Short mmCIF file of C-alpha atoms (C1' of nucleotides) in Angstrom, two decimals:
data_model
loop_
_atom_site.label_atom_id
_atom_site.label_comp_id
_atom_site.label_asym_id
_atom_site.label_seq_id
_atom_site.Cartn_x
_atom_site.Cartn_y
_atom_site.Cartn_z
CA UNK A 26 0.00 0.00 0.00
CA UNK A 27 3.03 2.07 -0.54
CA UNK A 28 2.08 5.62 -1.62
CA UNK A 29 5.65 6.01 -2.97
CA UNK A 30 5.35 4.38 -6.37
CA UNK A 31 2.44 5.05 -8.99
CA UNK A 32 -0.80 2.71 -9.13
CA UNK A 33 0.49 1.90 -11.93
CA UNK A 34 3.89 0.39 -10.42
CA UNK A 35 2.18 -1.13 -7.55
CA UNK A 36 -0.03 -3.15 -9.58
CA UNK A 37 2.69 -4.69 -11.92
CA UNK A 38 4.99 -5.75 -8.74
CA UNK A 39 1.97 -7.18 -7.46
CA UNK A 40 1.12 -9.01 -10.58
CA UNK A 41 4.95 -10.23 -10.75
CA UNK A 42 4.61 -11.74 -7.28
CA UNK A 43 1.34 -13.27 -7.61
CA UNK A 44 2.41 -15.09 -11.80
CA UNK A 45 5.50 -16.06 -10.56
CA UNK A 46 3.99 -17.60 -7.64
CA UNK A 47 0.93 -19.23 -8.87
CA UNK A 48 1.38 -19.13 -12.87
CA UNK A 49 -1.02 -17.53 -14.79
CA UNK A 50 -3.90 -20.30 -14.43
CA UNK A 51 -3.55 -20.18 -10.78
CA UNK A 52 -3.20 -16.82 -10.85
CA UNK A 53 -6.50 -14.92 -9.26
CA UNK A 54 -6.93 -10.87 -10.49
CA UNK A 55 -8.38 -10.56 -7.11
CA UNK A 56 -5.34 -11.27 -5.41
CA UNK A 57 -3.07 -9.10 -7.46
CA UNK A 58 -5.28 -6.27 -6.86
CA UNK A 59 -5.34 -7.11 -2.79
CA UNK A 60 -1.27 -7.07 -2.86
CA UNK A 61 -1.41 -3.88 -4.73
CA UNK A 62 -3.82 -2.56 -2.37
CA UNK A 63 -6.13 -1.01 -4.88
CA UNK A 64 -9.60 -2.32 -6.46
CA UNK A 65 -10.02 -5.16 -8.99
CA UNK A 66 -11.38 -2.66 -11.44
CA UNK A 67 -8.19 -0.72 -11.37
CA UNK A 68 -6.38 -3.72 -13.28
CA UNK A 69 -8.37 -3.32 -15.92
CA UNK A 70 -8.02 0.44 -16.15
CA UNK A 71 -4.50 0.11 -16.18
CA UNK A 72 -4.36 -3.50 -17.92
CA UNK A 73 -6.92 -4.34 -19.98
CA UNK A 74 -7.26 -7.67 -18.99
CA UNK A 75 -5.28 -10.99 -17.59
CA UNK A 76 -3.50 -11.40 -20.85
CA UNK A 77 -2.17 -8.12 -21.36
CA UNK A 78 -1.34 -7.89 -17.44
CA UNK A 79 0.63 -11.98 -17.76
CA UNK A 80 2.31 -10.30 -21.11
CA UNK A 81 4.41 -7.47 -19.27
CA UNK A 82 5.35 -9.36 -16.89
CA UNK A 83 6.31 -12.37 -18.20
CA UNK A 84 8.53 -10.06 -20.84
CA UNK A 85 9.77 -9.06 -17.71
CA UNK A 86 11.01 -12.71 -16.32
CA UNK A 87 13.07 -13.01 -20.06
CA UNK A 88 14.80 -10.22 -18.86
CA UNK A 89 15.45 -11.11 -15.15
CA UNK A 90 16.70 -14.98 -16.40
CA UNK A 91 18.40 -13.59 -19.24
CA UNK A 92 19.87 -10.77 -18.82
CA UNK A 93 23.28 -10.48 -17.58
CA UNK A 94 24.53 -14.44 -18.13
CA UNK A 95 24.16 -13.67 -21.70
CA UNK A 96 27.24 -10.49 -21.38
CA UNK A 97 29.04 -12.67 -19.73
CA UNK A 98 28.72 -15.36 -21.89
CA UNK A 99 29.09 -12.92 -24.90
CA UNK A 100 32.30 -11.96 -23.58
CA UNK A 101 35.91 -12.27 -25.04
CA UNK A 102 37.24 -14.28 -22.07
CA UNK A 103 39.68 -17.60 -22.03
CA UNK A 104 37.15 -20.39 -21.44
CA UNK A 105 38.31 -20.98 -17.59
CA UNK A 106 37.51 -17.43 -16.65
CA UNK A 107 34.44 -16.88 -18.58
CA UNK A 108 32.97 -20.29 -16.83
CA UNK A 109 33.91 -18.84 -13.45
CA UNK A 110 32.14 -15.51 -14.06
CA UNK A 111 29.24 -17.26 -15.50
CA UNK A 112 28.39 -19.44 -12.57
CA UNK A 113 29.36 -16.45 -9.78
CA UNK A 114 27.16 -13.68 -12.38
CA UNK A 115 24.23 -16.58 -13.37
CA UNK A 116 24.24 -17.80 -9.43
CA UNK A 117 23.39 -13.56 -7.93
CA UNK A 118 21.16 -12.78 -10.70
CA UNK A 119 19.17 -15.80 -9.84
CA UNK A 120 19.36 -14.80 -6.28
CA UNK A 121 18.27 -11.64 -7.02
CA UNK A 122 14.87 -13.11 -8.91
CA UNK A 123 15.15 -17.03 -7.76
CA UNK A 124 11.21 -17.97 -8.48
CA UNK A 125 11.44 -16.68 -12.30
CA UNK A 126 13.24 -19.87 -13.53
CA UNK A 127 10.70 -22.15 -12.32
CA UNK A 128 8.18 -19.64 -13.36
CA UNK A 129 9.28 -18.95 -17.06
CA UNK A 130 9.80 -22.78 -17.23
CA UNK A 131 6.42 -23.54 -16.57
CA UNK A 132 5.18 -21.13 -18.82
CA UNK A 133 7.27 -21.97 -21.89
CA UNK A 134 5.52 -25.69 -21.18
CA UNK A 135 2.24 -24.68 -21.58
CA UNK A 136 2.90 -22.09 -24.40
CA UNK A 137 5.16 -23.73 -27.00
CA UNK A 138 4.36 -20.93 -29.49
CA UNK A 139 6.43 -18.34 -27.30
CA UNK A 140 9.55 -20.30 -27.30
CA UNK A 141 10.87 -18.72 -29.89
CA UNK A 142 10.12 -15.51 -28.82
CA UNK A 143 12.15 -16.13 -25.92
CA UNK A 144 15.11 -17.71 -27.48
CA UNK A 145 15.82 -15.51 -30.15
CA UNK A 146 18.10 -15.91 -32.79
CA UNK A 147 20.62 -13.62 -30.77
CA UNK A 148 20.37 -15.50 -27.77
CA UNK A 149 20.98 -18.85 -29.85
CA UNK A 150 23.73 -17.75 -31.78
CA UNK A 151 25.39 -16.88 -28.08
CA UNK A 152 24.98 -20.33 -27.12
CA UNK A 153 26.63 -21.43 -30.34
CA UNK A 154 29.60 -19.18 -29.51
CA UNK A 155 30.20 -20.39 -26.35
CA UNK A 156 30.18 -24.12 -27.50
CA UNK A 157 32.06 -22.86 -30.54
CA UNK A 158 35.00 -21.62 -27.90
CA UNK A 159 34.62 -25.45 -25.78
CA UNK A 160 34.95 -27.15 -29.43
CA UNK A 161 37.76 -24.75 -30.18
CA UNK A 162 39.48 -25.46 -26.58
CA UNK A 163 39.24 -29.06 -26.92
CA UNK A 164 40.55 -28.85 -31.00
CA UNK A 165 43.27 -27.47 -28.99
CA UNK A 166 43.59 -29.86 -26.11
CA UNK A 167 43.37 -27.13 -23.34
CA UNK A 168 40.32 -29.62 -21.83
CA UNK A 169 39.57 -33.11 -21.97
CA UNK A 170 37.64 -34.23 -25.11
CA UNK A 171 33.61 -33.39 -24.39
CA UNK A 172 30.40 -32.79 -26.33
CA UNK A 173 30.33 -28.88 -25.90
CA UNK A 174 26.50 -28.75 -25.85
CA UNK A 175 26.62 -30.66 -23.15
CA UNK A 176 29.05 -28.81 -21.38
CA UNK A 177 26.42 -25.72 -22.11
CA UNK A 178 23.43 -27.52 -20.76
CA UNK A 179 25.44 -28.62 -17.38
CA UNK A 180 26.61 -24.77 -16.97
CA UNK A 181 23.21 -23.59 -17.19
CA UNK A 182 21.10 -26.69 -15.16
CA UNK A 183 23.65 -26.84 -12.36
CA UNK A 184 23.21 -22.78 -11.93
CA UNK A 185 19.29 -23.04 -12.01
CA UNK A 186 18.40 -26.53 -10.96
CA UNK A 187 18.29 -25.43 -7.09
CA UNK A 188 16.12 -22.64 -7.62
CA UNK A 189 13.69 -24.95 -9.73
CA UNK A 190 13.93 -27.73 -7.30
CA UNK A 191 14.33 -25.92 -4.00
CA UNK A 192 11.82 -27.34 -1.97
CA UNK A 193 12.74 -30.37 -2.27
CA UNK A 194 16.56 -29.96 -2.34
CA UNK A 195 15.58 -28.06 1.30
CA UNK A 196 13.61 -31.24 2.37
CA UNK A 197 16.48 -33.50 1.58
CA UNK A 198 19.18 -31.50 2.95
CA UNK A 199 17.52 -30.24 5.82
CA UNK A 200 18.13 -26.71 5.19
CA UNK A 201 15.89 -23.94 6.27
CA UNK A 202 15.35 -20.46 4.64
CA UNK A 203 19.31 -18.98 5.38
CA UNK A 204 20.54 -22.54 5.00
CA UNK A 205 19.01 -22.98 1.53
CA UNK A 206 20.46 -19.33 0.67
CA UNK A 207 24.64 -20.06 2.25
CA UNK A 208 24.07 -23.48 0.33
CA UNK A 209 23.39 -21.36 -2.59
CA UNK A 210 26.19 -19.01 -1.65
CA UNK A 211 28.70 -22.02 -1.57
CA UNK A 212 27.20 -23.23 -4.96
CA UNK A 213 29.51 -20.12 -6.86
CA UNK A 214 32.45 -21.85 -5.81
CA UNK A 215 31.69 -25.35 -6.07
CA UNK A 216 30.11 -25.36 -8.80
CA UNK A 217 32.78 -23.48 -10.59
CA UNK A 218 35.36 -25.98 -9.27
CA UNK A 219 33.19 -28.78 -10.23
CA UNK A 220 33.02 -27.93 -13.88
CA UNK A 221 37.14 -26.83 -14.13
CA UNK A 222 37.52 -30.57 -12.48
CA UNK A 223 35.37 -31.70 -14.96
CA UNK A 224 36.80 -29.89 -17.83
CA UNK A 225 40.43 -30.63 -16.51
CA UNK A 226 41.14 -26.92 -16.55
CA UNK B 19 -11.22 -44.95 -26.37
CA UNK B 20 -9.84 -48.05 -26.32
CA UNK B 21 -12.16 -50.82 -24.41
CA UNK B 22 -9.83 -52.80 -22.82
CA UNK B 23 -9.10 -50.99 -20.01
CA UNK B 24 -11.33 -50.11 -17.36
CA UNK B 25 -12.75 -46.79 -17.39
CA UNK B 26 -11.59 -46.24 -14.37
CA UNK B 27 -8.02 -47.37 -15.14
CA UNK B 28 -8.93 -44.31 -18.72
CA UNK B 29 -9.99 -42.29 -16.28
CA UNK B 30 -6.61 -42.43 -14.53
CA UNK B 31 -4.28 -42.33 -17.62
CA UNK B 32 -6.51 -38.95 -18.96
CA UNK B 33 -5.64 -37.17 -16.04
CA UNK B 34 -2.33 -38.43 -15.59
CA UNK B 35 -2.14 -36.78 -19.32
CA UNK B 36 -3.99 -33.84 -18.42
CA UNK B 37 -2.41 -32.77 -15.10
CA UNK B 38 1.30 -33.14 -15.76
CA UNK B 39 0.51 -31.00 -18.91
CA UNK B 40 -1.67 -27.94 -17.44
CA UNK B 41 -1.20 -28.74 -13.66
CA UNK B 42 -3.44 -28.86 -10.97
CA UNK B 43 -4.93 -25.57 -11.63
CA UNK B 44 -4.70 -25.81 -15.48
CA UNK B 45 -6.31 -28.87 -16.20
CA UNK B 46 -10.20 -28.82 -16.80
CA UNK B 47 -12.38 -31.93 -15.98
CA UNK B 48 -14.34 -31.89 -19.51
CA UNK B 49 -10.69 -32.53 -20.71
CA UNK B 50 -9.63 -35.13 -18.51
CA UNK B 51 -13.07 -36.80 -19.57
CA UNK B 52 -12.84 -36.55 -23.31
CA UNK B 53 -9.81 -37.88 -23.29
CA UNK B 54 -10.96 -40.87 -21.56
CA UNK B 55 -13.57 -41.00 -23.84
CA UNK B 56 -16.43 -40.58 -21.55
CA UNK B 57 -18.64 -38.02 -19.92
CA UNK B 58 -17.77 -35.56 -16.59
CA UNK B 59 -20.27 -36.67 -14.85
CA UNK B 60 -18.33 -40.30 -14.69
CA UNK B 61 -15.04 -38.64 -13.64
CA UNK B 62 -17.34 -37.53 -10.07
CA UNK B 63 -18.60 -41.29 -10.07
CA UNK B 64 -14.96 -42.77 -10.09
CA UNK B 65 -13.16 -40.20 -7.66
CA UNK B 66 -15.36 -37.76 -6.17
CA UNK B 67 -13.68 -34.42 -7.21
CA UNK B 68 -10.67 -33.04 -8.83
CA UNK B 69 -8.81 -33.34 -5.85
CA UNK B 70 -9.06 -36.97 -4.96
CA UNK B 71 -8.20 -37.38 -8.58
CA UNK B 72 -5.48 -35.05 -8.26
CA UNK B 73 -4.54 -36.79 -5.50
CA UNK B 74 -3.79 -40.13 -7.02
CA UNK B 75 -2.07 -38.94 -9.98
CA UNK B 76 0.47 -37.02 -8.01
CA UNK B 77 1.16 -39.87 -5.47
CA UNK B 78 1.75 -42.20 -8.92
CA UNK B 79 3.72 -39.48 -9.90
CA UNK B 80 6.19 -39.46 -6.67
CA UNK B 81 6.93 -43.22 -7.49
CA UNK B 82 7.82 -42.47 -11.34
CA UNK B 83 10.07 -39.79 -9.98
CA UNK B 84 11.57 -41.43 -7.55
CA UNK B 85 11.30 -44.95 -7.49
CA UNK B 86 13.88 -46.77 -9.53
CA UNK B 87 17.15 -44.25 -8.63
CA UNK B 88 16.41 -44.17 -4.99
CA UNK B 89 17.07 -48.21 -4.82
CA UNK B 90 20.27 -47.40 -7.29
CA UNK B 91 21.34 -44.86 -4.11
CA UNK B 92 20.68 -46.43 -1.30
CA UNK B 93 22.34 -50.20 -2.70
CA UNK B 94 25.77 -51.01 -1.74
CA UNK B 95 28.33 -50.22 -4.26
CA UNK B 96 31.71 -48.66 -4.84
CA UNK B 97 31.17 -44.43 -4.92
CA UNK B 98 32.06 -44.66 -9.14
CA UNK B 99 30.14 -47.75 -10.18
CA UNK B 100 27.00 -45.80 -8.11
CA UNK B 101 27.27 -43.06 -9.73
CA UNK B 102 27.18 -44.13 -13.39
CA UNK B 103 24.64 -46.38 -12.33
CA UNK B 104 22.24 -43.61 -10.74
CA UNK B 105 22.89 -41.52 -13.93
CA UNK B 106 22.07 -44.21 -16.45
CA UNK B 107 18.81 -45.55 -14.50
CA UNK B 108 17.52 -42.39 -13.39
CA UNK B 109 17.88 -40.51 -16.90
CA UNK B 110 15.89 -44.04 -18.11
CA UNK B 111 13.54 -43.49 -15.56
CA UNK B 112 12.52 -40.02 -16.73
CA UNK B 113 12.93 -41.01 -20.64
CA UNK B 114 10.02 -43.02 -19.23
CA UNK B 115 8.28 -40.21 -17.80
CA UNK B 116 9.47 -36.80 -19.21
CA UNK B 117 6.61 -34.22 -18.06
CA UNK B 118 6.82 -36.11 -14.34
CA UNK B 119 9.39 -34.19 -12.99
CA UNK B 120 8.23 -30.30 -14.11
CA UNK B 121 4.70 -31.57 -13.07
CA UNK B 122 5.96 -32.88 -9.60
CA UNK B 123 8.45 -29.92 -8.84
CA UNK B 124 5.44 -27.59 -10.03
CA UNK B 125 2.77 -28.29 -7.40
CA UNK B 126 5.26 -28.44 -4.67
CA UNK B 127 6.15 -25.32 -4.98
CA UNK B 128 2.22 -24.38 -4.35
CA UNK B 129 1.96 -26.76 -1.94
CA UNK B 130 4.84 -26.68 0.60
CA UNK B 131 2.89 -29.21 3.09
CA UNK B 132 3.38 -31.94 0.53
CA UNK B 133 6.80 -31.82 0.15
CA UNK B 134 7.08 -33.41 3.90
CA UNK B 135 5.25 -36.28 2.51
CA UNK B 136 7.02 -36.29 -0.55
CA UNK B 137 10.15 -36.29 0.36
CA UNK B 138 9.61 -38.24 3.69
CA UNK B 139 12.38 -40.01 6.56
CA UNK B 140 13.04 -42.89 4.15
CA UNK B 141 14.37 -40.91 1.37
CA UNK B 142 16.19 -37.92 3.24
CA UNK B 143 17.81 -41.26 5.08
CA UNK B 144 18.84 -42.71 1.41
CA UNK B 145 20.17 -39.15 0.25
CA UNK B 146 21.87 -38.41 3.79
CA UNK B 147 23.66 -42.82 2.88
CA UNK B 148 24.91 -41.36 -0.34
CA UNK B 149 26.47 -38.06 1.13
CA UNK B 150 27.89 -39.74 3.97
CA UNK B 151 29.80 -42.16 1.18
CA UNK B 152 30.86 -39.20 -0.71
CA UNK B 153 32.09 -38.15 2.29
CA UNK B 154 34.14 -41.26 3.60
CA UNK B 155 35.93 -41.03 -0.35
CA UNK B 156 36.94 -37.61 0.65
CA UNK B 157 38.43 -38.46 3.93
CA UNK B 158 40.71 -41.73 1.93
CA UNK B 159 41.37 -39.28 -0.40
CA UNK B 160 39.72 -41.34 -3.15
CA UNK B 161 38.12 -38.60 -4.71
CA UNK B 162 39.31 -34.57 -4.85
CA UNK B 163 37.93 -32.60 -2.13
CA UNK B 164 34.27 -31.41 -2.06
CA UNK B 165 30.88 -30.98 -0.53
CA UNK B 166 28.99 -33.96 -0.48
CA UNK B 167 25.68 -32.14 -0.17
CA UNK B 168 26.63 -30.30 -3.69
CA UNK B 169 27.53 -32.97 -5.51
CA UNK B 170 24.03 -34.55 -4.43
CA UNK B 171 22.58 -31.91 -6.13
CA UNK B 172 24.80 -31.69 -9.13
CA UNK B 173 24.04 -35.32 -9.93
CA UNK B 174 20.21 -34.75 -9.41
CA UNK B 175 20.25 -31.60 -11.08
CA UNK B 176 22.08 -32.50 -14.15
CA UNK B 177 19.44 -35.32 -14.68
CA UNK B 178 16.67 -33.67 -13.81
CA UNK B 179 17.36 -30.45 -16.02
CA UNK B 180 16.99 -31.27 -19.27
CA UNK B 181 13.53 -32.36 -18.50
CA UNK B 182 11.95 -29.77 -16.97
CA UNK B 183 13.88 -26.83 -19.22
CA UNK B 184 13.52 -29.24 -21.93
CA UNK B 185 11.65 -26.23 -24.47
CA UNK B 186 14.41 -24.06 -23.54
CA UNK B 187 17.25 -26.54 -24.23
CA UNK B 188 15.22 -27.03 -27.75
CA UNK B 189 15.36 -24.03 -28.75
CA UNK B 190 18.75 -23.15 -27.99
CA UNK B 191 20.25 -26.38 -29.44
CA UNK B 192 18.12 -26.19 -32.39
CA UNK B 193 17.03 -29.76 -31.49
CA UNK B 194 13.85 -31.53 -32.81
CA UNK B 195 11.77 -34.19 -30.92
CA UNK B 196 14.06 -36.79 -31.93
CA UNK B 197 17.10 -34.65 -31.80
CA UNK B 198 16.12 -34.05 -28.08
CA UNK B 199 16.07 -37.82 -27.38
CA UNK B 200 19.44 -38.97 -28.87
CA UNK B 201 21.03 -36.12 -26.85
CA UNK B 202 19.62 -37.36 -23.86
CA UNK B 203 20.55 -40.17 -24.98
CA UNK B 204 24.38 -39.38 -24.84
CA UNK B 205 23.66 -37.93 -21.74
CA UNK B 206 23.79 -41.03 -20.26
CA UNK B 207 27.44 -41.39 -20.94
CA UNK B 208 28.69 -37.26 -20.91
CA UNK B 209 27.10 -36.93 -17.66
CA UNK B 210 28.82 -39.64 -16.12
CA UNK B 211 32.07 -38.70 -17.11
CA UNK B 212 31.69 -35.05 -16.25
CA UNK B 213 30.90 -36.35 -12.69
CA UNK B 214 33.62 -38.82 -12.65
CA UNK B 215 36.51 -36.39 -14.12
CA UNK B 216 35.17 -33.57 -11.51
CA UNK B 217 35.39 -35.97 -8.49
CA UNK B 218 38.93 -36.97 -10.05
CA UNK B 219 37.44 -40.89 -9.90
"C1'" DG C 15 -8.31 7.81 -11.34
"C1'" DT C 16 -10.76 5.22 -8.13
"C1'" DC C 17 -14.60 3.10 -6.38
"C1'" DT C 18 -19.22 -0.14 -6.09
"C1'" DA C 19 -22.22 -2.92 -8.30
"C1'" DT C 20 -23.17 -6.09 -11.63
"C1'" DA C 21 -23.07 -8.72 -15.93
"C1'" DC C 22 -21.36 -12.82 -17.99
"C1'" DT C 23 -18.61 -17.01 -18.65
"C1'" DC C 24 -16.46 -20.98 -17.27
"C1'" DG C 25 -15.95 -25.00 -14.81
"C1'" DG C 26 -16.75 -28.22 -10.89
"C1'" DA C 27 -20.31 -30.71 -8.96
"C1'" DT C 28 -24.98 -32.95 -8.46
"C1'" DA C 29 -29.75 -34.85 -9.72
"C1'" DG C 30 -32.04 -38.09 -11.81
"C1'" DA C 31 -33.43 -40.88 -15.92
"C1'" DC C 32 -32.08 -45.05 -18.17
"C1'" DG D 20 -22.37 -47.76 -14.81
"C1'" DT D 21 -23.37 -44.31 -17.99
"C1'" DC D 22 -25.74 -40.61 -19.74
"C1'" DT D 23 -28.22 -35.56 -20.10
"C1'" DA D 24 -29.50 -31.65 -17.91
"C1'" DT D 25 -28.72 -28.35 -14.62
"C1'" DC D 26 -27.17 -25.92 -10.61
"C1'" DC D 27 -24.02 -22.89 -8.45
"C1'" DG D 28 -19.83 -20.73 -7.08
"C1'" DA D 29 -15.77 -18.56 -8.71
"C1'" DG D 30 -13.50 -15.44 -11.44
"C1'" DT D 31 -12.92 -12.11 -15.39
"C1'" DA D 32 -14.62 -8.15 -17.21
"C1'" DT D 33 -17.60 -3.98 -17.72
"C1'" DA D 34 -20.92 -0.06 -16.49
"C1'" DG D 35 -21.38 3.84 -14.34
"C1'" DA D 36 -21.28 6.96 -10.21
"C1'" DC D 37 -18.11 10.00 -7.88
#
DNA sequence: GTCTATACTCGGATAGAC
DNA sequence: GTCTATCCGAGTATAGAC
């Protein structure tokens, strides 16, 4: 209920909280417009309706899962160093957002059709460079012989597989809600060790 | 439509279909009961609502995603023959039942009280077996040094992954159905050795 | 811009005939 | 056991006053 920030504002954190919680079929307009502290009718003032209201802010999510991994990734770095910053940059950013994996997961599911939308050919060819620069590294023998897609796949799922799994990975580990976060904190080394091991880097 | 069955056993399999799909608050009864070939009104006869039917899909669905690898984990074997045999029977496991594991990890993140039951004594016992070998390996120095807990999740994770960002994955490998499976495929093998050459086995 | 009241649709559930 | 018809609550959307 924050007079600080416009209606406007209020109602598309609110909406953000409640998709990303519930997904858009359990999402309820009533309950976005509680959290937002204004009237149902408002949405529709400001949003014309569920669609348009899901459409922001799942453009939104892209962004927030997106976003920075795909600098780094970008980047003209030697292969050890650009996997380290990956992992320590992809490991905060999810922090910093760490229900919009499972979230835009989920959605992608159900909506097949915006797949592409989301991985765009610049995000693709990105991919393609940095399993361009394992091939290349292997070519060269600076890491054991490995199927680079792979390699690309394990980078990513090892970074957001907690986030996507964490209630159970907090049931099986015992961890409360700071244990589950310094496990996560720990993750940006280990896992960065784990694929340099791997790699023999 | 098939007759052999019993419509209650159609019943099942529809919703099965239906729920890991859309999820619980996705799927629609007159779905779940065209697909089985028969009318809503049966669907109340067989299991009284949607939630008792929910109910019995999602406890099949703990088995399918969970079954098989847990006995693989909690058997007693050398730390490198378990782990390539985890990887190769739980990535089977979930060739057998791709949409389980997105559905599963879905509706316990809306339900928090199941994942108790879910993920009960037993299998935090079996998980807890596997860390504690991990650990001993450390301590003879059979393996390089590491968290146990993390590479419980690495193992996990990099099976589980592929399946529930499978879309994503798609799209950014350029992959078609069949493409998708023979990388999984190889999967079996890559992921092995990645864990293997990061645990310096 | 913000509210209240209400229209309308969808979907889960039940009644009751066969 | 299986169907048709129908009820009823929930939830999205709109009308209209202020």
């Amino acid at each position: 209920m924050e007079k600080e920030r416009s209606t406007e504002a209020r109602i598309f954190e609110a909406a953000s909280a409640v998709f990303h919680e519930k997904g858009y079929a359990g999402a309820r307009m009533q309950e976005i417009a509680d959290r937002a502290g204004i009237n149902k009718a408002m949405l529709h003032y400001y949003y014309r309706n569920k669609d348009k209201l899901f459409e922001g802010v799942f453009r939104t999510a892209r962004l927030q899962v997106l976003g920075p991994i795909l600098d780094v990734i970008g980047a003209d770095l030697p292969l050890p160093v650009k996997m380290e910053r990956a992992v320590h940059t992809y490991i905060d950013q999810l922090v910093a957002h760490p229900e919009v994996p499972a979230f835009v997961l989920q959605e992608l599911r159900r909506h097949p059709d915006r797949v592409r939308r989301f991985i765009d050919e610049e995000v693709q060819l990105l991919f393609q460079g940095l399993a361009r620069q394992i091939r290349e590294a292997d070519r060269r023998a600076e890491i054991r012989p490995v199927p680079p897609e792979h390699v690309v796949v394990n980078l990513i799922g090892l970074c957001v597989f907690p986030f996507v799994g964490r209630p159970v990975i907090q049931a099986v580990l015992g961890l409360d809600e700071e244990g589950f976060e310094a496990f996560i904190q720990e993750r940006k080394q280990t896992v960065t060790t784990f694929i340099h091991n791997a790699l023999g880097l």
